[in-house]
Amino acid sequence: MAGPTTPAPTAGVLESLSNDLAGAVDRAGQSVVAIHARRRIPASGIHWRPGIIVAAHHTIQRDEEITVSLADGSSVAATLVGRDPTTDLAVLKVDEAKVPVASFAESSGLRVGALVLALGRPGSAITASLGVVSAIGGEWRTWHGGTIDRFVRLDVSIYDGFSGGPLIDAGGRVLGLNTSGLSRGAALAIPAETVNRVVDQLLKSGRVARGYLGLGMQAVRLPAALVERLQMPNDIGLMVVSAEPGGPGDRAGILIGDVLIAVGDTPVSDPAELLAFLGGDQIGKPVTAKLIRAGEPTTVAITVGERPQQSRGSRRGR
Amino acid sequence: MTSGLSATSATTEPLGRELADLASVLRQSTVEVRTGGTASGSGIIWTTNGLIVTNAHVARTERAAIILWDGRTFDGEVTARDPRRDLATIAIDVGSAILPAAAIGHPTDLRTGDVVVALGNPLGIAGALALGVVHVVEQRRGGPRWIRADIRLAPGNSGGPLADAHGRVVGVNTLIANGLGVAVPVTTVARFLGDAEVERANVKYRGDRAA
């Protein structure tokens, strides 16, 4: 190699940005751990509170023999405190974690256009991707009926092992937990406020209780004459297509083929509306189900049960 | 942190200017490598007297056309090829001209999160810039093995520079794996050039497939 080379341009702001981002990764990365609880590459987790690790439920594919690798290179055994499949969160406990707990950003930091980094530790080294918050919305409900306080969509590339890692701002403060388990592959973040709520519930009772009817439903369109006769607000009902034997619906005498049109005073025309109704506060309470059975309206009293816990993570998602 | 208008004038505008400046400088040191057919790759002007570094999978043939950013075209001779490292050198005769050789950086100093840029001819678009960050620098005994970057690359970026925030080349963009750009660090290029010096008299040309 010889001769004069082209002088590199002086980098003022770009260099500062680079230093800021690398510094943010270094600081926040101290509380990002690798979680070994599945066959393929490890997933990520966050040292959320002293001795408490938060991860993505779908990446925890076994309930025992879970180990966690920390930023200082050490490995510790972790026990599963509980999981909430409805928000794709799991909480683990470790005896000794000589790494700092994450520091958190104000929730006002979640703004469309905000520069963010997604961190992961799918092994020993910290990894990062850069992007922006692409959309923010209000409270939303996941496929499985969990409530997420805000919808946070990211324009950030997601890579293997990224789920369970933190979304951080340019100052290295945690805004939320990233997962691909709540959407078909798109990057979403669960805001820190939701994680805190679920962590509190899991630490208290080991689970996040959800109401349960033990019925499989399918939305169906009802005949116009019937809709008119019953003065229904819309022409969609939920047809029962399966009933868990001995489940709350079965015990109440619900039959396959019944079409549910309301629970209590709440009309239901979408399974999501029923899931929204079945919060943990409904467990043990009697509700009046309004049905159409053999073309005629009828009511059945059902005592809401508790949704059985799903133990394993799915193999979907990153 | 500042906010509002002051942030725009103090940070964002200079950021855009610096990126544009950096791209225009790096572009001078990036070449297009054509070996016939429709596909082309990229290369890096390593020395002012016409040594080009690229990927072995770009320099598949004995000779390659080297097209500079200013349009000058040279007939290049592939002088060394290492399919294992996926590196090759191409020499062009520039007479008394002095080419704008790339500034070379230090991949060992890279940290996860550092800003990186890539220059090249992705999908035949000459001199295209991409911006990203270091995802991870994969280490092995004695130094970095691969630089994995969260950056959007495409075929045609192969052989072109990955550079730091100063525009100093830290790697040779080589492949895309799981969406990540993967670059051979310039420390590996230096070792390759040292070996190539020794083996110059004994260059083999083989139609190896891309790594």
Coordinates of C-alpha atoms in Angstrom, one line a residue:
Chain A
M1 CA 0.0 0.0 0.0
A2 CA 1.5 3.3 -1.0
G3 CA 0.8 6.8 -1.9
P4 CA -1.4 9.5 -0.5
T5 CA -5.0 8.5 0.1
T6 CA -8.1 10.6 -0.3
P7 CA -8.6 12.6 2.9
A8 CA -11.6 11.3 4.8
P9 CA -14.1 14.2 5.4
T10 CA -14.2 15.4 8.9
A11 CA -17.1 13.9 10.6
G12 CA -18.6 16.2 13.3
V13 CA -22.3 15.4 13.7
L14 CA -22.1 12.0 12.1
E15 CA -19.3 11.0 14.4
S16 CA -21.2 12.3 17.4
L17 CA -24.2 10.2 16.3
S18 CA -22.1 7.2 15.9
N19 CA -20.6 7.7 19.4
D20 CA -24.0 8.3 20.9
L21 CA -25.5 5.2 19.4
A22 CA -22.5 3.0 20.3
G23 CA -22.5 4.4 23.8
A24 CA -26.3 3.8 24.1
V25 CA -25.8 0.2 23.0
D26 CA -22.9 -0.3 25.5
R27 CA -24.9 1.1 28.4
A28 CA -28.2 -0.5 27.7
G29 CA -26.5 -3.7 26.6
Q30 CA -25.3 -4.3 30.2
S31 CA -28.8 -5.3 31.2
V32 CA -29.6 -7.4 28.1
V33 CA -29.2 -11.1 28.6
A34 CA -29.2 -14.2 26.5
I35 CA -31.9 -16.8 27.4
H36 CA -31.3 -20.5 26.7
A37 CA -34.7 -22.0 26.8
R38 CA -35.1 -23.4 23.2
R39 CA -33.3 -25.7 20.8
R40 CA -32.1 -23.1 18.3
I41 CA -30.2 -20.0 19.0
P42 CA -30.8 -18.3 22.3
A43 CA -33.3 -15.4 22.7
S44 CA -32.9 -12.1 24.5
G45 CA -34.2 -10.9 27.8
I46 CA -33.9 -7.7 29.9
H47 CA -32.8 -7.4 33.5
W48 CA -35.9 -5.5 34.4
R49 CA -35.8 -5.3 38.2
P50 CA -33.1 -6.7 40.6
G51 CA -33.1 -10.5 40.0
I52 CA -36.0 -10.3 37.6
I53 CA -35.6 -11.0 33.9
V54 CA -38.3 -10.3 31.4
A55 CA -38.4 -12.3 28.1
A56 CA -40.8 -13.0 25.2
H57 CA -43.1 -15.9 26.1
H58 CA -42.8 -17.5 22.7
T59 CA -39.0 -17.9 23.0
I60 CA -39.3 -19.9 26.3
Q61 CA -39.9 -23.4 25.0
R62 CA -39.3 -25.2 28.3
D63 CA -40.2 -24.5 31.8
E64 CA -37.1 -25.9 33.5
E65 CA -33.4 -26.0 33.0
I66 CA -33.3 -22.4 31.8
T67 CA -30.0 -20.6 31.9
V68 CA -29.3 -17.0 31.3
S69 CA -26.0 -15.5 30.0
L70 CA -25.2 -12.1 31.4
A71 CA -23.3 -9.2 29.8
D72 CA -20.3 -9.9 32.1
G73 CA -19.9 -13.3 30.5
S74 CA -21.2 -15.3 33.4
S75 CA -24.1 -17.8 33.2
V76 CA -26.7 -18.3 35.9
A77 CA -29.7 -20.6 36.3
A78 CA -33.1 -19.0 36.1
T79 CA -36.5 -20.2 37.3
L80 CA -39.7 -19.4 35.4
V81 CA -42.0 -17.2 37.6
G82 CA -44.8 -17.3 35.1
R83 CA -45.8 -16.4 31.6
D84 CA -48.6 -14.5 30.0
P85 CA -49.2 -15.8 26.5
T86 CA -51.8 -13.1 25.8
T87 CA -49.1 -10.4 25.9
D88 CA -46.2 -12.7 24.9
L89 CA -44.3 -12.0 28.1
A90 CA -42.6 -14.3 30.5
V91 CA -40.8 -13.5 33.8
L92 CA -37.8 -15.3 35.1
K93 CA -36.0 -15.0 38.4
V94 CA -32.2 -15.3 38.9
D95 CA -30.4 -15.5 42.2
E96 CA -27.5 -13.4 41.5
A97 CA -27.2 -11.0 38.6
K98 CA -24.1 -8.8 38.9
V99 CA -25.2 -6.7 36.0
P100 CA -27.2 -3.4 36.2
V101 CA -30.9 -3.2 35.9
A102 CA -32.3 -1.4 32.8
S103 CA -32.9 2.3 33.0
F104 CA -36.2 3.4 31.6
A105 CA -37.2 6.3 29.4
E106 CA -40.3 8.5 30.0
S107 CA -43.1 7.0 28.0
S108 CA -43.5 10.3 26.2
G109 CA -40.3 9.2 24.4
L110 CA -42.3 6.9 22.2
R111 CA -43.1 9.2 19.3
V112 CA -43.4 8.5 15.6
G113 CA -40.1 9.3 14.0
A114 CA -38.0 8.8 17.2
L115 CA -34.6 7.3 16.5
V116 CA -34.5 3.9 18.2
L117 CA -32.3 0.9 18.5
A118 CA -33.4 -2.7 19.0
L119 CA -30.9 -4.7 21.0
G120 CA -30.5 -8.4 21.2
R121 CA -28.1 -10.9 22.7
P122 CA -28.5 -14.1 20.8
G123 CA -25.3 -15.5 22.2
S124 CA -22.4 -13.8 24.0
A125 CA -22.2 -10.6 22.0
I126 CA -24.7 -7.7 22.0
T127 CA -26.3 -7.0 18.6
A128 CA -28.2 -3.9 17.4
S129 CA -30.4 -2.6 14.7
L130 CA -31.3 1.1 14.0
G131 CA -34.6 2.5 12.9
V132 CA -37.5 4.7 13.8
V133 CA -40.8 4.3 15.5
S134 CA -43.1 4.1 12.5
A135 CA -46.6 4.2 14.2
I136 CA -48.1 4.7 17.6
G137 CA -51.6 3.9 18.4
G138 CA -53.8 3.5 21.4
E139 CA -54.6 0.4 23.5
W140 CA -55.0 -2.7 21.5
R141 CA -55.8 -6.4 22.0
T142 CA -53.6 -9.2 20.8
W143 CA -54.8 -12.4 19.1
H144 CA -54.9 -14.1 22.4
G145 CA -56.8 -11.4 24.2
G146 CA -54.0 -9.6 26.0
T147 CA -54.2 -5.9 26.4
I148 CA -51.2 -3.8 25.3
D149 CA -51.4 -0.2 26.5
R150 CA -50.1 1.3 23.2
F151 CA -49.5 0.0 19.7
V152 CA -45.9 0.6 18.8
R153 CA -44.9 -0.4 15.3
L154 CA -41.2 -0.2 14.4
D155 CA -39.3 0.4 11.2
V156 CA -36.4 -1.7 12.5
S157 CA -35.0 -4.8 10.9
I158 CA -35.6 -7.8 13.1
Y159 CA -33.1 -10.6 13.3
D160 CA -33.0 -14.1 14.9
G161 CA -32.9 -13.9 18.7
F162 CA -34.2 -10.4 18.8
S163 CA -37.5 -11.1 20.6
G164 CA -37.3 -10.2 24.3
G165 CA -34.6 -7.6 23.8
P166 CA -35.2 -3.9 24.6
L167 CA -36.2 -1.0 22.3
I168 CA -34.0 1.8 23.5
D169 CA -33.8 5.5 22.7
A170 CA -30.6 7.3 21.6
G171 CA -29.7 7.8 25.2
G172 CA -29.8 4.0 26.0
R173 CA -33.0 4.2 28.0
V174 CA -35.5 1.4 27.6
L175 CA -38.8 2.2 25.9
G176 CA -40.2 -1.3 25.7
L177 CA -39.6 -4.9 24.9
N178 CA -39.5 -6.1 21.2
T179 CA -41.2 -9.2 20.0
S180 CA -42.2 -10.7 16.7
G181 CA -44.6 -13.1 18.5
L182 CA -47.7 -10.7 18.5
S183 CA -47.7 -10.0 14.8
R184 CA -46.9 -12.1 11.7
G185 CA -43.3 -11.2 11.7
A186 CA -43.5 -7.4 11.9
A187 CA -41.5 -5.7 14.6
L188 CA -43.6 -4.5 17.5
A189 CA -42.6 -3.2 20.9
I190 CA -44.6 -3.8 24.1
P191 CA -44.4 -0.5 26.0
A192 CA -42.6 -0.6 29.4
E193 CA -45.9 0.3 31.2
T194 CA -47.5 -2.9 29.9
V195 CA -44.5 -5.0 30.8
N196 CA -44.6 -3.5 34.3
R197 CA -48.2 -4.3 34.7
V198 CA -47.7 -7.9 33.6
V199 CA -44.6 -8.4 35.7
D200 CA -46.5 -7.2 38.8
Q201 CA -49.3 -9.7 38.1
L202 CA -46.9 -12.6 37.4
L203 CA -44.8 -11.9 40.5
K204 CA -48.0 -11.8 42.6
S205 CA -49.8 -14.9 41.3
G206 CA -47.6 -16.5 38.8
R207 CA -50.1 -16.0 36.1
V208 CA -52.3 -13.4 34.4
A209 CA -55.8 -14.7 34.9
R210 CA -58.3 -14.4 32.0
G211 CA -61.9 -15.3 31.8
Y212 CA -62.8 -18.4 29.8
L213 CA -66.0 -20.0 28.4
G214 CA -64.4 -23.1 26.8
L215 CA -66.2 -22.4 23.5
G216 CA -64.8 -22.2 20.0
M217 CA -66.6 -19.6 17.9
Q218 CA -67.0 -18.6 14.3
A219 CA -68.6 -15.4 13.1
V220 CA -71.6 -16.0 11.0
R221 CA -74.1 -13.8 9.1
L222 CA -77.7 -14.2 10.3
P223 CA -80.8 -14.2 8.0
A224 CA -82.2 -10.7 7.5
A225 CA -85.7 -11.7 8.7
L226 CA -84.3 -12.9 12.0
V227 CA -82.2 -9.8 12.5
E228 CA -85.3 -7.7 11.9
R229 CA -87.5 -9.7 14.1
L230 CA -85.0 -9.6 17.0
Q231 CA -84.1 -6.0 16.3
M232 CA -80.4 -6.9 16.5
P233 CA -77.8 -4.0 16.1
N234 CA -76.0 -5.9 13.4
D235 CA -76.4 -9.2 11.4
I236 CA -73.3 -11.0 12.7
G237 CA -73.3 -13.6 15.5
L238 CA -70.8 -16.1 16.8
M239 CA -71.7 -19.7 16.1
V240 CA -70.4 -22.2 18.6
V241 CA -68.3 -24.7 16.7
S242 CA -66.7 -26.5 19.6
A243 CA -67.3 -26.8 23.3
E244 CA -64.6 -28.0 25.8
P245 CA -66.2 -31.0 27.6
G246 CA -66.9 -29.9 31.2
G247 CA -65.9 -26.3 30.4
P248 CA -68.0 -23.4 31.6
G249 CA -70.1 -23.2 28.3
D250 CA -70.7 -27.0 28.3
R251 CA -71.8 -27.1 31.9
A252 CA -74.2 -24.3 31.2
G253 CA -75.8 -26.3 28.4
I254 CA -74.5 -24.4 25.4
L255 CA -74.8 -26.6 22.3
I256 CA -72.7 -26.7 19.2
G257 CA -74.7 -24.7 16.6
D258 CA -75.9 -22.1 19.1
V259 CA -75.3 -18.5 17.8
L260 CA -74.1 -16.1 20.6
I261 CA -75.2 -12.6 20.0
A262 CA -74.5 -10.9 23.4
V263 CA -72.9 -11.6 26.8
G264 CA -74.6 -9.5 29.5
D265 CA -75.5 -6.3 27.8
T266 CA -72.5 -6.5 25.4
P267 CA -73.4 -7.4 21.8
V268 CA -70.7 -9.7 20.3
S269 CA -70.1 -10.0 16.6
D270 CA -66.4 -10.6 16.6
P271 CA -64.4 -13.1 18.8
A272 CA -62.2 -10.1 19.8
E273 CA -65.2 -8.5 21.4
L274 CA -65.9 -11.6 23.5
L275 CA -62.2 -11.8 24.5
A276 CA -62.3 -8.1 25.5
F277 CA -65.3 -8.9 27.7
L278 CA -63.6 -11.9 29.4
G279 CA -61.2 -10.0 31.6
G280 CA -59.8 -11.6 34.8
D281 CA -62.4 -9.7 36.8
Q282 CA -65.2 -11.8 35.2
I283 CA -63.9 -15.1 36.6
G284 CA -66.5 -16.8 38.9
K285 CA -69.3 -14.4 37.9
P286 CA -72.5 -15.5 36.2
V287 CA -73.2 -13.9 32.8
T288 CA -76.3 -14.1 30.7
A289 CA -75.5 -15.3 27.2
K290 CA -78.1 -14.3 24.6
L291 CA -78.3 -17.0 21.9
I292 CA -80.2 -18.0 18.9
R293 CA -80.9 -21.7 19.1
A294 CA -82.8 -23.4 16.2
G295 CA -83.9 -20.0 14.9
E296 CA -85.4 -18.8 18.2
P297 CA -83.8 -16.4 20.8
T298 CA -83.0 -17.8 24.2
T299 CA -80.8 -17.0 27.2
V300 CA -78.4 -19.2 29.2
A301 CA -76.6 -18.3 32.4
I302 CA -72.9 -19.2 32.3
T303 CA -70.4 -19.0 35.2
V304 CA -67.2 -17.6 33.6
G305 CA -64.2 -19.9 34.3
E306 CA -60.5 -19.2 34.2
R307 CA -58.5 -19.8 31.1
P308 CA -56.2 -22.8 31.6
Q309 CA -52.5 -21.8 31.4
Q310 CA -50.6 -22.5 28.2
S311 CA -47.2 -23.8 29.3
R312 CA -44.9 -23.8 26.3
G313 CA -43.9 -21.1 23.9
S314 CA -44.7 -21.6 20.3
R315 CA -42.0 -22.2 17.7
R316 CA -43.1 -19.2 15.8
G317 CA -41.4 -15.8 15.8
R318 CA -37.8 -14.7 16.4
Chain B
M1 CA -31.4 16.7 24.5
T2 CA -32.5 19.7 22.5
S3 CA -35.8 19.8 20.8
G4 CA -37.8 21.5 18.2
L5 CA -36.3 24.0 15.7
S6 CA -32.9 24.1 17.4
A7 CA -32.4 20.4 17.0
T8 CA -33.2 20.7 13.3
S9 CA -30.7 23.4 12.6
A10 CA -28.0 22.1 15.0
T11 CA -28.1 18.4 14.2
T12 CA -30.2 17.3 11.4
E13 CA -29.0 19.6 8.7
P14 CA -25.3 19.1 9.3
L15 CA -26.0 15.4 9.5
G16 CA -27.4 15.4 6.0
R17 CA -24.6 17.5 4.7
E18 CA -21.9 15.3 6.3
L19 CA -23.5 12.2 4.9
A20 CA -23.7 13.7 1.4
D21 CA -20.0 14.8 1.7
L22 CA -19.0 11.5 3.0
A23 CA -20.8 9.7 0.1
S24 CA -19.2 11.9 -2.5
V25 CA -15.7 11.3 -1.2
L26 CA -16.2 7.5 -0.8
R27 CA -17.8 7.3 -4.2
Q28 CA -14.5 8.6 -5.8
S29 CA -12.7 5.5 -4.4
T30 CA -15.4 3.0 -5.4
V31 CA -15.3 1.4 -8.8
E32 CA -17.6 -0.8 -10.8
V33 CA -16.2 -4.2 -11.7
R34 CA -17.5 -5.9 -14.9
T35 CA -16.5 -9.4 -15.9
G36 CA -18.9 -9.8 -18.8
G37 CA -22.5 -10.7 -18.8
T38 CA -25.0 -8.4 -17.2
A39 CA -24.0 -8.6 -13.5
S40 CA -21.5 -6.3 -12.1
G41 CA -19.9 -5.8 -8.7
S42 CA -18.0 -3.1 -6.9
G43 CA -14.4 -2.6 -5.9
I44 CA -12.3 -0.3 -3.8
I45 CA -9.4 1.8 -5.1
W46 CA -6.7 0.6 -2.6
T47 CA -3.6 2.4 -4.0
T48 CA -3.2 5.5 -6.1
N49 CA -1.4 3.6 -8.8
G50 CA -4.3 1.4 -9.6
L51 CA -4.6 -1.6 -7.2
I52 CA -8.3 -2.5 -6.8
V53 CA -9.6 -4.8 -4.1
T54 CA -12.8 -6.7 -4.6
N55 CA -14.4 -10.0 -3.8
A56 CA -13.1 -13.2 -5.4
H57 CA -16.7 -14.0 -6.4
V58 CA -16.8 -10.7 -8.3
A59 CA -13.5 -11.2 -10.0
R60 CA -14.3 -14.6 -11.5
T61 CA -12.3 -14.2 -14.7
E62 CA -8.7 -13.3 -15.7
R63 CA -9.6 -9.8 -16.8
A64 CA -12.2 -7.4 -15.7
A65 CA -13.4 -3.9 -16.8
I66 CA -12.9 -1.3 -14.1
I67 CA -15.2 1.7 -14.4
L68 CA -14.3 4.7 -12.2
W69 CA -16.9 7.1 -10.8
D70 CA -15.8 9.8 -13.4
G71 CA -16.5 7.3 -16.2
R72 CA -12.9 6.4 -17.0
T73 CA -12.7 2.7 -17.9
F74 CA -9.7 0.5 -17.6
D75 CA -8.9 -3.1 -18.6
G76 CA -7.9 -4.8 -15.4
E77 CA -5.9 -7.9 -14.7
V78 CA -6.9 -10.1 -11.8
T79 CA -3.6 -10.4 -10.0
A80 CA -4.6 -12.4 -6.9
R81 CA -7.6 -14.4 -5.8
D82 CA -8.4 -16.1 -2.5
P83 CA -11.8 -17.8 -2.7
R84 CA -11.5 -18.8 1.0
R85 CA -11.4 -15.2 2.2
D86 CA -13.5 -14.2 -0.9
L87 CA -11.0 -11.5 -1.8
A88 CA -9.2 -10.6 -5.1
T89 CA -7.0 -7.8 -6.4
I90 CA -7.2 -6.3 -9.9
A91 CA -4.4 -4.2 -11.3
I92 CA -5.1 -1.4 -13.8
D93 CA -2.5 0.5 -15.7
V94 CA -3.2 4.2 -15.0
G95 CA 0.1 5.5 -16.4
S96 CA 1.1 8.6 -14.5
A97 CA -2.4 9.3 -13.2
I98 CA -3.0 9.3 -9.5
L99 CA -6.2 7.6 -8.4
P100 CA -8.3 8.6 -5.3
A101 CA -7.4 5.7 -3.0
A102 CA -9.8 5.0 -0.1
A103 CA -8.9 6.0 3.4
I104 CA -8.5 2.8 5.5
G105 CA -10.0 2.6 9.0
H106 CA -9.6 0.3 12.0
P107 CA -12.3 -2.4 12.2
T108 CA -10.9 -3.4 15.7
D109 CA -12.2 0.0 17.0
L110 CA -15.8 -0.7 15.7
R111 CA -18.5 -1.0 18.4
T112 CA -22.0 -2.4 18.1
G113 CA -24.2 0.6 17.2
D114 CA -21.5 2.6 15.4
V115 CA -22.8 4.3 12.2
V116 CA -21.6 2.7 9.0
V117 CA -22.2 3.4 5.3
A118 CA -21.9 1.3 2.2
L119 CA -21.1 2.5 -1.3
G120 CA -21.5 0.4 -4.4
N121 CA -23.6 -0.5 -7.4
P122 CA -26.5 -2.4 -5.9
L123 CA -28.7 -3.9 -8.7
G124 CA -26.6 -1.8 -11.2
I125 CA -27.4 1.5 -9.6
A126 CA -24.0 3.2 -9.6
G127 CA -22.7 5.0 -6.6
A128 CA -25.6 4.2 -4.3
L129 CA -25.2 5.0 -0.6
A130 CA -26.7 2.9 2.3
L131 CA -26.7 3.9 5.9
G132 CA -26.8 1.6 8.9
V133 CA -25.1 0.5 12.1
V134 CA -22.7 -2.2 13.2
H135 CA -24.8 -5.2 14.3
V136 CA -21.9 -7.2 15.7
V137 CA -18.3 -7.6 15.0
E138 CA -17.6 -11.3 15.1
Q139 CA -14.3 -12.0 16.7
R140 CA -11.8 -14.7 16.4
R141 CA -8.3 -15.2 17.8
G142 CA -6.2 -12.2 16.7
G143 CA -9.0 -9.9 15.4
P144 CA -12.3 -9.4 13.8
R145 CA -13.6 -12.2 11.5
W146 CA -16.7 -10.6 10.0
I147 CA -18.4 -7.3 10.4
R148 CA -22.2 -7.8 10.4
A149 CA -24.1 -4.6 9.7
D150 CA -27.7 -3.7 10.0
I151 CA -27.7 -2.1 6.5
R152 CA -29.7 -2.6 3.3
L153 CA -27.4 -4.1 0.7
A154 CA -28.2 -5.8 -2.6
P155 CA -26.3 -7.8 -5.2
G156 CA -23.8 -5.4 -6.8
N157 CA -22.6 -4.1 -3.5
S158 CA -20.3 -7.1 -3.4
G159 CA -16.6 -5.9 -3.3
G160 CA -17.5 -2.4 -2.4
P161 CA -16.6 -0.5 0.8
L162 CA -18.2 -0.5 4.2
A163 CA -17.0 2.7 5.9
D164 CA -17.2 4.3 9.3
A165 CA -18.6 7.7 10.2
H166 CA -15.3 9.3 9.0
G167 CA -15.6 7.6 5.6
R168 CA -12.7 5.3 6.4
V169 CA -13.1 1.9 4.9
V170 CA -13.4 -0.8 7.5
G171 CA -14.7 -3.7 5.4
V172 CA -15.4 -5.2 2.0
N173 CA -19.1 -5.9 1.6
T174 CA -19.3 -9.6 0.7
L175 CA -22.6 -11.1 1.3
I176 CA -26.1 -10.8 2.8
A177 CA -27.0 -13.3 5.5
N178 CA -30.4 -13.3 7.2
G179 CA -30.9 -9.7 6.0
L180 CA -27.6 -8.5 7.5
G181 CA -24.7 -7.1 5.4
V182 CA -21.6 -9.1 6.0
A183 CA -18.2 -7.5 5.3
V184 CA -14.7 -8.9 5.3
P185 CA -12.7 -6.6 7.7
V186 CA -9.8 -4.6 6.1
T187 CA -7.4 -6.3 8.6
T188 CA -8.1 -9.5 6.6
V189 CA -7.5 -7.6 3.4
A190 CA -4.1 -6.5 4.7
R191 CA -3.2 -10.1 5.4
F192 CA -4.5 -11.2 2.0
L193 CA -2.4 -8.5 0.3
G194 CA 0.7 -9.6 2.2
D195 CA 0.1 -13.2 1.1
A196 CA -0.7 -12.1 -2.4
E197 CA 2.6 -10.3 -2.5
V198 CA 4.4 -13.6 -1.9
E199 CA 2.2 -15.6 -4.3
R200 CA 2.0 -13.1 -7.0
A201 CA 4.1 -15.2 -9.3
N202 CA 1.8 -18.1 -8.9
V203 CA -1.7 -16.8 -9.4
K204 CA -4.4 -19.4 -10.2
Y205 CA -7.6 -18.6 -12.0
R206 CA -10.4 -20.9 -11.3
G207 CA -14.1 -20.5 -11.9
D208 CA -14.9 -20.8 -8.2
R209 CA -18.4 -20.1 -7.2
A210 CA -19.3 -17.2 -4.9
A211 CA -18.7 -17.8 -1.3

